[in-house]
Short mmCIF file of C-alpha atoms in Angstrom, two decimals:
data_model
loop_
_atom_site.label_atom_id
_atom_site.label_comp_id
_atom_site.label_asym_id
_atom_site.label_seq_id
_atom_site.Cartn_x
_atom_site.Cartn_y
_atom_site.Cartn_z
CA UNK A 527 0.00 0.00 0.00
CA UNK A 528 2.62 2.10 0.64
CA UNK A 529 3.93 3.22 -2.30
CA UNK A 530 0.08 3.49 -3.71
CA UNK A 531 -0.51 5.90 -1.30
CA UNK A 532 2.37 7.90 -1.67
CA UNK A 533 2.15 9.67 1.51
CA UNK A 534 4.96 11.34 2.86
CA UNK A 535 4.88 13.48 6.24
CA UNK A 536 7.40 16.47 7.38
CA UNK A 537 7.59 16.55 11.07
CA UNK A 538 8.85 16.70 14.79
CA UNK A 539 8.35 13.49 17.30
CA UNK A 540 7.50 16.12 19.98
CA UNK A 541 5.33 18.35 17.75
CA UNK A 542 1.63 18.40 18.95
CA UNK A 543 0.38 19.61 15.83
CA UNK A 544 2.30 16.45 13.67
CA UNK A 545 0.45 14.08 16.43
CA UNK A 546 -2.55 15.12 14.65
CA UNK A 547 -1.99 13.76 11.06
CA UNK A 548 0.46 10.92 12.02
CA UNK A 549 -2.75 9.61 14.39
CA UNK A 550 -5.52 9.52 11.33
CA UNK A 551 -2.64 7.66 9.15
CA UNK A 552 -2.62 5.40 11.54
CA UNK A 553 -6.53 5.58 12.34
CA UNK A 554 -7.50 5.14 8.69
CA UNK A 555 -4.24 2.53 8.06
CA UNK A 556 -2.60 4.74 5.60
CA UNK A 557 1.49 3.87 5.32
CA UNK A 558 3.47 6.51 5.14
CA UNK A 559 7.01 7.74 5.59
CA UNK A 560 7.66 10.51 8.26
CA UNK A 561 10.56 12.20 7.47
CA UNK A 562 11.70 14.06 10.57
CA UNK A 563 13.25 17.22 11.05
CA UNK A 564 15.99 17.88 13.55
CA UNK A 565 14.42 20.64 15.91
CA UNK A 566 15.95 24.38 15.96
CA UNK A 567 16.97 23.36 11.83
CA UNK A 568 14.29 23.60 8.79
CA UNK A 569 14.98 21.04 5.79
CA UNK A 570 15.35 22.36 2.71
CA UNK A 571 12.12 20.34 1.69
CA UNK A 572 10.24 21.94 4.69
CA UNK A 573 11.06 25.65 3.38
CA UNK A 574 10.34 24.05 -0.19
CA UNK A 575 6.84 22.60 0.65
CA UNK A 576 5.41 25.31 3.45
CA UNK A 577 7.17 28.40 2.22
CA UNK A 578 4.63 30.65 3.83
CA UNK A 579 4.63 29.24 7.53
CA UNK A 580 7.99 27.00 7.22
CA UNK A 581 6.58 24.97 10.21
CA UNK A 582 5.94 21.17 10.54
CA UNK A 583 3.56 19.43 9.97
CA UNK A 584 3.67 19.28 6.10
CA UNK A 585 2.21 15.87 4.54
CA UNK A 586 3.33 15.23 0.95
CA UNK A 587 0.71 13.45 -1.35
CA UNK A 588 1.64 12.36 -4.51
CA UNK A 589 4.21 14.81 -4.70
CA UNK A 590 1.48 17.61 -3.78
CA UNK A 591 2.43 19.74 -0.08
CA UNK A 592 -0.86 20.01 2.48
CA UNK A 593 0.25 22.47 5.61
CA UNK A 594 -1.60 23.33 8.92
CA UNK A 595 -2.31 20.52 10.69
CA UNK A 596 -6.06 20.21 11.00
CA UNK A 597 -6.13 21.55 7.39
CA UNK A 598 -4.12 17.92 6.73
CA UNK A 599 -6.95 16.07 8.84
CA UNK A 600 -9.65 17.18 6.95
CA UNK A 601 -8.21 16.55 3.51
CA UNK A 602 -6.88 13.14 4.79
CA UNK A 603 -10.64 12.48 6.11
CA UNK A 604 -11.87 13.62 2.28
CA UNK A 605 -8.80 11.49 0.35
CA UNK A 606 -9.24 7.83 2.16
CA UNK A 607 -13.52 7.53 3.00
CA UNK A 608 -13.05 3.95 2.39
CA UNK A 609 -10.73 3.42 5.68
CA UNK A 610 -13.89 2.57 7.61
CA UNK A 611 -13.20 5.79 10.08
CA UNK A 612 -14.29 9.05 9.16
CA UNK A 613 -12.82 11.64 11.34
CA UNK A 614 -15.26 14.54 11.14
CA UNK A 615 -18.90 13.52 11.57
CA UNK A 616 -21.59 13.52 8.84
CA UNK A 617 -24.23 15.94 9.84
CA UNK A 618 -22.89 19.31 8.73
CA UNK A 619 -23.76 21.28 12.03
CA UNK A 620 -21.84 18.43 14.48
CA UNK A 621 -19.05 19.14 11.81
CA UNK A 622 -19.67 22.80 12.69
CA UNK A 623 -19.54 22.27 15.83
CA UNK A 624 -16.44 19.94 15.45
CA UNK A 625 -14.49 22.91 13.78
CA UNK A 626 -15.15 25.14 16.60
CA UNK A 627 -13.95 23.21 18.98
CA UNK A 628 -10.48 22.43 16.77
CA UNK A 629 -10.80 26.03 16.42
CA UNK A 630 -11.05 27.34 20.34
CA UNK A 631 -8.05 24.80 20.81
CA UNK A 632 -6.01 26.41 18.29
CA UNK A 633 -7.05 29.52 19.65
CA UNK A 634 -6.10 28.88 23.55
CA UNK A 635 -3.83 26.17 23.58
CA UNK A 636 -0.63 27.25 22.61
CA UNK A 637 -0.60 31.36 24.04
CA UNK A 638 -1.25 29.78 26.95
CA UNK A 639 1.25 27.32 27.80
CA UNK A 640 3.56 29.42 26.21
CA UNK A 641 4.88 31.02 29.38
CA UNK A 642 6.05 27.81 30.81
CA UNK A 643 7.98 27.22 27.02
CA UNK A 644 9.70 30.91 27.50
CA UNK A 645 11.69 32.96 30.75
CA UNK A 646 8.37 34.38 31.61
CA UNK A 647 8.15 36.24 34.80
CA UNK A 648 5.66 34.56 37.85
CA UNK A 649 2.91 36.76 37.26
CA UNK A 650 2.76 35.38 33.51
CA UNK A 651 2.95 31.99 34.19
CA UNK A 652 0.31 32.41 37.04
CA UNK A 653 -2.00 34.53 34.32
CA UNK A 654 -1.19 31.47 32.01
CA UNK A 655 -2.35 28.73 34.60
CA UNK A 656 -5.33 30.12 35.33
CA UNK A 657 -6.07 30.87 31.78
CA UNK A 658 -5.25 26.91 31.37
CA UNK A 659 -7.57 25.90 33.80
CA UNK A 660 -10.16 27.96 31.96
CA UNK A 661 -9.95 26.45 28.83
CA UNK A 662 -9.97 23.12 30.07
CA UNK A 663 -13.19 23.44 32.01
CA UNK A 664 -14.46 24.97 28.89
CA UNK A 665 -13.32 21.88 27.34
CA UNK A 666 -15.23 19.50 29.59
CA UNK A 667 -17.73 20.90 29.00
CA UNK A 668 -17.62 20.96 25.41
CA UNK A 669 -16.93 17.16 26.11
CA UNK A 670 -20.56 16.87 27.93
CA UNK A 671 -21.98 18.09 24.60
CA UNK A 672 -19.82 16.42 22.25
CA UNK A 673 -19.62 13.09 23.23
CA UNK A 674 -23.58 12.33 24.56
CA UNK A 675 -22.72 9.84 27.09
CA UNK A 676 -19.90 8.14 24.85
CA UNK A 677 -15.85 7.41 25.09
CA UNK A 678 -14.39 10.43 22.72
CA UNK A 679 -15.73 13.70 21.55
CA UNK A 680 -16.39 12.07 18.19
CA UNK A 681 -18.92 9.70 20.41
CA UNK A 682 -17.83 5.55 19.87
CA UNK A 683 -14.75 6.37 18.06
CA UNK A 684 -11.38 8.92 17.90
CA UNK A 685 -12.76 11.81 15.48
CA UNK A 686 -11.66 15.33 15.34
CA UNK A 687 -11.56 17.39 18.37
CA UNK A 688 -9.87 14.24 20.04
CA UNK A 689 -7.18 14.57 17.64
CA UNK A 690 -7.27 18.64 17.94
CA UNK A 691 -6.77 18.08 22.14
CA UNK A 692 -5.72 15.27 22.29
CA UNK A 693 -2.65 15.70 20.27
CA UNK A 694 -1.56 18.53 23.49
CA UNK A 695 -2.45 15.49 26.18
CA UNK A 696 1.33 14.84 26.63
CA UNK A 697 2.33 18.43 26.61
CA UNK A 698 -0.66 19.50 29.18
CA UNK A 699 0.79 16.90 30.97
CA UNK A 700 4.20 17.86 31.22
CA UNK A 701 2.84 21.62 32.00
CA UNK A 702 1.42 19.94 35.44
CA UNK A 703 4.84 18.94 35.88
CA UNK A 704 6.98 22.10 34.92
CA UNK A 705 4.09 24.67 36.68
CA UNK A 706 3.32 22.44 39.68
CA UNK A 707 -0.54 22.05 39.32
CA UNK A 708 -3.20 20.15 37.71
CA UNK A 709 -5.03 21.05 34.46
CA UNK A 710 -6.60 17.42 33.89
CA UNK A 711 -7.79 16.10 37.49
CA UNK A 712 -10.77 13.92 38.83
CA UNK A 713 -12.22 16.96 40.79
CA UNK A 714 -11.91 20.19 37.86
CA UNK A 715 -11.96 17.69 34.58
CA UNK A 716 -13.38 14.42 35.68
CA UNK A 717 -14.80 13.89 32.30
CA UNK A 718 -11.84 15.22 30.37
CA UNK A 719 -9.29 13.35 32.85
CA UNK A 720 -10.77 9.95 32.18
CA UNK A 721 -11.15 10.87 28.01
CA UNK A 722 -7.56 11.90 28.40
CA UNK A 723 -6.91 8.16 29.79
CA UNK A 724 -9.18 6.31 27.39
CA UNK A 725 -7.72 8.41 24.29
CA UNK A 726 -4.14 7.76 25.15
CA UNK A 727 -4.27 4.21 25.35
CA UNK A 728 -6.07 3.81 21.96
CA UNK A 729 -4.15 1.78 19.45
CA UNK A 730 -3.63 4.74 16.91
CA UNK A 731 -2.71 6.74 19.66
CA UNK A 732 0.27 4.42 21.51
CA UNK A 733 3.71 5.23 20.49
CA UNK A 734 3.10 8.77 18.96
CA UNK A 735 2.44 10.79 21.93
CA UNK A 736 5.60 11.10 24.05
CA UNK A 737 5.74 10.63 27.90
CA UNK A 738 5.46 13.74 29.82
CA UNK A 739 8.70 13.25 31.41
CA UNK A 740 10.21 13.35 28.16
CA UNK A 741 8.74 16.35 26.86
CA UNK A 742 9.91 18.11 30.22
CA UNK A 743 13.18 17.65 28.95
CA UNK A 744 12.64 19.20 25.78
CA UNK A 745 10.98 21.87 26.71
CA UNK A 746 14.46 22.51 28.63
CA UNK A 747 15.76 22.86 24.88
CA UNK A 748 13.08 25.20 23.28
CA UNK A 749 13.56 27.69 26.33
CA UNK A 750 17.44 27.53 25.99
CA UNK A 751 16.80 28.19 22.50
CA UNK A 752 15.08 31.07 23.02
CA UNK A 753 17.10 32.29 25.43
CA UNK A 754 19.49 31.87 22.71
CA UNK A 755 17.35 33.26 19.90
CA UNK A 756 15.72 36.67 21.97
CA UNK A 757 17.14 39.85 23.35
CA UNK A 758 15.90 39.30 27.28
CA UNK A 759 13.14 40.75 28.26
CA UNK B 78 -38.32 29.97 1.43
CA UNK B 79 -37.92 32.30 3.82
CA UNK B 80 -40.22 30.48 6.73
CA UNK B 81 -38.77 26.66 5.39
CA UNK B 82 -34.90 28.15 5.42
CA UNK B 83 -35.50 29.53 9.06
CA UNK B 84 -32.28 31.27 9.44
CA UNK B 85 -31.29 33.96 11.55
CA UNK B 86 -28.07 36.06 11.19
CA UNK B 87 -26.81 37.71 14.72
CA UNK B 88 -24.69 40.44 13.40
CA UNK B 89 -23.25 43.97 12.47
CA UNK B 90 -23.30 45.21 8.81
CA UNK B 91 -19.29 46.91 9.69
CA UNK B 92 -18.15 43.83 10.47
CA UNK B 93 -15.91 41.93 7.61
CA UNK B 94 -16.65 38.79 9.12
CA UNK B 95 -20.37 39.04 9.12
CA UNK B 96 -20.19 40.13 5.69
CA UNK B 97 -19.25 36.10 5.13
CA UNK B 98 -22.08 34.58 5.63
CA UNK B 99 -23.66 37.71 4.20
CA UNK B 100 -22.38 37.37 1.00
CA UNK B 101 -22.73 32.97 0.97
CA UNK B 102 -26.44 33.90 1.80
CA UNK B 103 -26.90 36.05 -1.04
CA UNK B 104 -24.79 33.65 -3.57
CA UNK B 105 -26.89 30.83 -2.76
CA UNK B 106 -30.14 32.66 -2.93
CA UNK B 107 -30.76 31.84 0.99
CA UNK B 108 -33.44 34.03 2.62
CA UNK B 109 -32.62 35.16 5.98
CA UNK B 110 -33.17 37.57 8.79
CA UNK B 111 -30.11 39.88 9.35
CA UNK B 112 -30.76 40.99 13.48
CA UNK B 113 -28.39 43.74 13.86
CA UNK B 114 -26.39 44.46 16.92
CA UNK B 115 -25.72 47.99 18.38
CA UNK B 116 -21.80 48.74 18.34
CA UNK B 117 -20.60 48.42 21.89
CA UNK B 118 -23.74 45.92 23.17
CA UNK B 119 -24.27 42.98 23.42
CA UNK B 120 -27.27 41.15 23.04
CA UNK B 121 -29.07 38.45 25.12
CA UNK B 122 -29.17 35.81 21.93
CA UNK B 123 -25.47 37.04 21.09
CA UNK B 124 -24.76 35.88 24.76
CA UNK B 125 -27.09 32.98 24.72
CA UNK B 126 -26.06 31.31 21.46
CA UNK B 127 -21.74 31.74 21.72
CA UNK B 128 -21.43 32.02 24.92
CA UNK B 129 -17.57 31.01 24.44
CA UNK B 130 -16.98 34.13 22.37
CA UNK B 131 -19.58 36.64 23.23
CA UNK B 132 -19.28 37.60 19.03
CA UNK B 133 -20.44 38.02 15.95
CA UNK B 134 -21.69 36.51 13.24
CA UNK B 135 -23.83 33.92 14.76
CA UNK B 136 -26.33 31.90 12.30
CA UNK B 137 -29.20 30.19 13.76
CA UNK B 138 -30.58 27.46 11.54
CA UNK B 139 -33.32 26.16 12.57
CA UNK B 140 -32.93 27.03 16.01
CA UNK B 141 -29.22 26.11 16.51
CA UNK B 142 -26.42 28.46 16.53
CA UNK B 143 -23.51 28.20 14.41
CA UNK B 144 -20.17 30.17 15.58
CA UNK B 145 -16.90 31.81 13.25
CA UNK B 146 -17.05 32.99 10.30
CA UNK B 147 -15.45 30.55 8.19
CA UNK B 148 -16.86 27.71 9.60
CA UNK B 149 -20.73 29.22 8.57
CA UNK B 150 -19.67 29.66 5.36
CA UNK B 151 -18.76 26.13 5.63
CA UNK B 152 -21.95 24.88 6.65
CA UNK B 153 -23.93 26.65 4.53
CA UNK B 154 -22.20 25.51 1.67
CA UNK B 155 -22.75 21.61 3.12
CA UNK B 156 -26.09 22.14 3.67
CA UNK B 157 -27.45 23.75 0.71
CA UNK B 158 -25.97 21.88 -1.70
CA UNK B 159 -28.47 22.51 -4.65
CA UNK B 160 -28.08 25.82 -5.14
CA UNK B 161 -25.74 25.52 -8.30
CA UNK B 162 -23.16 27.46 -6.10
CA UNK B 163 -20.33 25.83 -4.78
CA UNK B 164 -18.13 27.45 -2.06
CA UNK B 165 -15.24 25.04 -1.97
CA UNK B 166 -13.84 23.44 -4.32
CA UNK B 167 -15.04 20.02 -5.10
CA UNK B 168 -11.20 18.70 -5.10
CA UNK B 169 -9.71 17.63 -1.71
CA UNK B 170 -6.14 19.04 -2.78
CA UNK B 171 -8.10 22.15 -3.80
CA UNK B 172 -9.84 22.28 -0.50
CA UNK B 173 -7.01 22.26 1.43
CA UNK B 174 -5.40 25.15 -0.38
CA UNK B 175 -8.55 27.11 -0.14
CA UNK B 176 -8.32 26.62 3.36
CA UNK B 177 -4.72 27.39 3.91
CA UNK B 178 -5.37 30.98 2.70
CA UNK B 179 -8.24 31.48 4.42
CA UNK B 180 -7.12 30.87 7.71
CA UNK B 181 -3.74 33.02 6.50
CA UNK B 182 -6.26 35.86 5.50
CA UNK B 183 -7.57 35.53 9.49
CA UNK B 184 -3.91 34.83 10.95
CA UNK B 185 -2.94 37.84 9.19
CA UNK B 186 -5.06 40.71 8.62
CA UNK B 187 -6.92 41.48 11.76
CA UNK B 188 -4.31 42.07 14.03
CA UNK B 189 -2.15 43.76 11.22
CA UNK B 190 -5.28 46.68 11.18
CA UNK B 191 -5.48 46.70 15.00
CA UNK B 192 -2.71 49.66 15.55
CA UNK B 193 -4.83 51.86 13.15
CA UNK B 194 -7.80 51.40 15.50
CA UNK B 195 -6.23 51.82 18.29
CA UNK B 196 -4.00 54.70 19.77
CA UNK B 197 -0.94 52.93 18.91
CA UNK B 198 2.45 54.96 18.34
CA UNK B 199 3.67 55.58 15.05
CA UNK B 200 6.75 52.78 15.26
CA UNK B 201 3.60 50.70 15.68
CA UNK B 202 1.78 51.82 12.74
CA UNK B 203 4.47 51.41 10.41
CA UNK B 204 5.48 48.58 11.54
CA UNK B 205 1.74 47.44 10.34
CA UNK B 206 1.65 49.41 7.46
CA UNK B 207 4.94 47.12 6.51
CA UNK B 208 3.33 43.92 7.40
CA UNK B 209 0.00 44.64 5.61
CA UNK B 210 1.69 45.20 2.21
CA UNK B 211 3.92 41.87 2.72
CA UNK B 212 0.25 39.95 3.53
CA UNK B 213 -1.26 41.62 0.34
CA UNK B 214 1.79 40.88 -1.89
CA UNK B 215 1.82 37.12 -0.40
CA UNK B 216 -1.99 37.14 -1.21
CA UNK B 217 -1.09 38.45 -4.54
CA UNK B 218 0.72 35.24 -5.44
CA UNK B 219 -2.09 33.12 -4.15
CA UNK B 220 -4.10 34.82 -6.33
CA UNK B 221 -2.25 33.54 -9.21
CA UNK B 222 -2.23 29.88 -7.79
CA UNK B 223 -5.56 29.80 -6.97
CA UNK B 224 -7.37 31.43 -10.04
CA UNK B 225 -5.84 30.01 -12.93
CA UNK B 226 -5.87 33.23 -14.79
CA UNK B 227 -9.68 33.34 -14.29
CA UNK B 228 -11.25 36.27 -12.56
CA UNK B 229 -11.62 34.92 -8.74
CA UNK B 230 -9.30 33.18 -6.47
CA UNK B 231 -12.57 30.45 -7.16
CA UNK B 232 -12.25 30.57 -10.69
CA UNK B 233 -15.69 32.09 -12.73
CA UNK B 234 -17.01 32.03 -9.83
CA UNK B 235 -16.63 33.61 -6.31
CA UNK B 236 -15.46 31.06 -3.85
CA UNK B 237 -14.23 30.26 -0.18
CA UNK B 238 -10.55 32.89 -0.41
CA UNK B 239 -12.95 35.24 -2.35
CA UNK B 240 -14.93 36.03 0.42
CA UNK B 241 -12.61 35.54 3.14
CA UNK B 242 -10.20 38.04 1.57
CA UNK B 243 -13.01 39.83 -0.33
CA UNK B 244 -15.21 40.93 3.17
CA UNK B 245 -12.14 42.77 4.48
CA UNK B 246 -11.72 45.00 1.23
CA UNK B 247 -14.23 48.04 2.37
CA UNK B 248 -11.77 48.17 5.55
CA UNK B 249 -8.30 47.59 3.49
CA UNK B 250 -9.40 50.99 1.11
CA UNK B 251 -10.96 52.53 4.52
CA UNK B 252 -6.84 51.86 5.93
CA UNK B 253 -5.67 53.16 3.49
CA UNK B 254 -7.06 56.77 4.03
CA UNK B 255 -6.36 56.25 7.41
CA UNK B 256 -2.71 55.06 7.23
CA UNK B 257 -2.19 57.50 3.59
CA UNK B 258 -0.46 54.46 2.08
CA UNK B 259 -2.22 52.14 -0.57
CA UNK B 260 -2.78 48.21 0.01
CA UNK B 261 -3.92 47.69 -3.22
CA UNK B 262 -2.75 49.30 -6.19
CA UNK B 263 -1.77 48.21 -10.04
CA UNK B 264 1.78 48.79 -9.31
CA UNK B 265 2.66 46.44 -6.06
CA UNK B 266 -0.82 44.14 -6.20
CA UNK B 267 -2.20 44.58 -9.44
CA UNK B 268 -3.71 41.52 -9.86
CA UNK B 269 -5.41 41.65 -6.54
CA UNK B 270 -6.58 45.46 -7.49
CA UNK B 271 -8.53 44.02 -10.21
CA UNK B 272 -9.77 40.88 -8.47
CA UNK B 273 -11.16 43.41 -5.67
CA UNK B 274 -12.91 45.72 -8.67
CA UNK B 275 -14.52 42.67 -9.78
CA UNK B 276 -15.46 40.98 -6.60
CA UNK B 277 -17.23 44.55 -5.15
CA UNK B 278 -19.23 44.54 -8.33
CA UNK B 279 -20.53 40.94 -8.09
CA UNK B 280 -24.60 41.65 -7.16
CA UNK B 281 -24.29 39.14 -4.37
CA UNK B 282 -21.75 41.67 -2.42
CA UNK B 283 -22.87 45.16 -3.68
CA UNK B 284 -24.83 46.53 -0.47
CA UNK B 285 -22.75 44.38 1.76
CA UNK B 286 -19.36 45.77 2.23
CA UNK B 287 -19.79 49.49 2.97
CA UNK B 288 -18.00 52.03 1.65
CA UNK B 289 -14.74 53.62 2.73
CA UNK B 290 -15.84 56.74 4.14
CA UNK B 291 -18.33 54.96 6.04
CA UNK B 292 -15.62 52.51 7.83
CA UNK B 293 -13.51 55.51 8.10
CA UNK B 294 -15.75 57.60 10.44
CA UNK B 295 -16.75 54.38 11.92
CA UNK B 296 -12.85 53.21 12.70
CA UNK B 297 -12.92 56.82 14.64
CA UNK B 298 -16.07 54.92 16.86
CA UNK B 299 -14.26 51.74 17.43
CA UNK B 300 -10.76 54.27 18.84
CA UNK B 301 -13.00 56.35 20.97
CA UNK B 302 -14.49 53.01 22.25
CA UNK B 303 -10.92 51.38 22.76
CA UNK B 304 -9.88 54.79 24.24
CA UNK B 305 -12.74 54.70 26.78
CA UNK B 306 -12.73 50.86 28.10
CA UNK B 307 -8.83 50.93 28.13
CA UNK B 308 -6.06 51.82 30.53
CA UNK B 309 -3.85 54.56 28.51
CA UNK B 310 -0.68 52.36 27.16
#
């Protein structure tokens, strides 16, 4: 299948946003070779094939560049509809709703954790934390409407607001660690904190999000990098 | 059709990204009530059907509110299907590029205008002014990726970039009396300053996107407003 397919994908192992396309490949059992770059460098095929953004994820389809990631899940969802899965659901208004939730993610998600990622000073990684918090009870509750009783936010199965969070499961995770509290807990998130569990231990899932401990580590690299990269503040 | 199409627009006719679903309304020959906000207010539906946002547009189709711009025009176009207009492409690949720009157009333009409607300092504004042009020339290109030579980023027909690009061109001429630089002219964008000649005199936009002047005095509304709910910077 895998040179039919003729899938190629651009990417970071510790890259949220490449989580997201790597898990419907796997979801919808399309092969594909992930060509990874080395982090703080951009391959000359990354500036070649997203010369706009020049960030990861980029997925390569017969020769054809896709960028953004949830831009790649929908057109993977519209490519293979014979996998069995369909990531985004049929009616067009739980699609709508879908899309806002990937949307409020994009929206929140990475501002806010971005404190912890830089030398931020205590009163913007406390603004951050409580903004974190925010979102995430947001989120549970968006999971109440989503999911109707079910497993995931795409109800039975994995569809597209799991992938859209759940692709930031490891980093929220390693954010508890690095800011010493709890985003995803039985008492504020009970709903979200058991999704979290039940989405992470999903066979499309295992073996492409990385353990929190190991994404503490390399968020010791992006902020040395930036140190490295900024005038201080 | 207007009782079987039950659909409600929550908006404001200044607003670019009312003028969206406005416009994908019109195209598709969609009757619809337009409930107009006041500037400054916010309504009890506004509040009641996004409560995550608290903004404009909202549709309500039969009864159920749809949120962000992009994603309306989204379900409208998957939900009246019969119209003989199509939004998006039919092409996945296609899709995906239509997309792309759209959510540059929203990445990029909004808070490149903000200094010029608020009481930013002039380092600001040129910085903007800068940033502005690069976004237009970047869109120029599109332009000539996306249309084929024809007369819309959609082809013969005005599509998804069209009118995510195309509701912000009443405010891009309204910047530039307001900035005394031009956005859109034949010698840095002159593909663009025809595409925008031909998309304001497309019957399903005339009336939609007010005129210069008009946005002009009303930008001086929106920097009183600012001035008044805002700490001075």
């Amino acid at each position: 299948m895998a040179a039919k397919d003729n899938v190629k994908l651009i990417g970071l192992s510790m890259s949220p946003f490449v989580a997201r396309p790597r898990i419907v490949l796997k979801l919808k059992g399309i092969e594909f070779e992930f060509l990874q770059e080395q982090f703080g460098k951009k391959s000359e095929l990354l500036l070649k094939s997203n010369p706009v953004y020049k960030k990861v994820p980029v997925l390569i389809h017969e020769g054809k560049p896709i960028c953004e990631s949830l831009i790649i899940v929908e057109y993977i969802d519209e490519v293979w509809t014979n996998s069995g899965f369909s990531i985004l659901p049929s009616d067009p208004y739980d699609r709508a709703i879908a899309r806002f939730w990937g949307g409020y993610i994009d929206d929140k998600i990475l501002p806010q954790v971005r404190p912890f990622l830089e030398d931020s000073d205590e009163s913007s990684k406390a603004e951050a934390k409580e903004q974190l918090l925010a979102t995430m009870k947001q989120l549970e509750e968006a999971f109440e409407q989503c999911s109707k009783g079910k497993s995931f936010f795409g109800g039975d199965n994995i569809g597209y607001v799991d992938i859209a969070l759940g692709s930031h499961v490891g980093w929220i995770k390693a954010f508890e660690k690095i800011a010493g509290s709890k985003f995803l807990d039985e008492t504020k998130t009970p709903l979200l904190t058991r999704w979290a569990a039940c989405f992470l231990s999903a066979d499309s899932v295992k073996g492409v999000i990385p353990e929190a401990d190991e994404l503490v580590e390399f968020a010791k690299t992006i902020a040395a990098a930036r140190r490295h990269s900024s005038p201080p503040s």
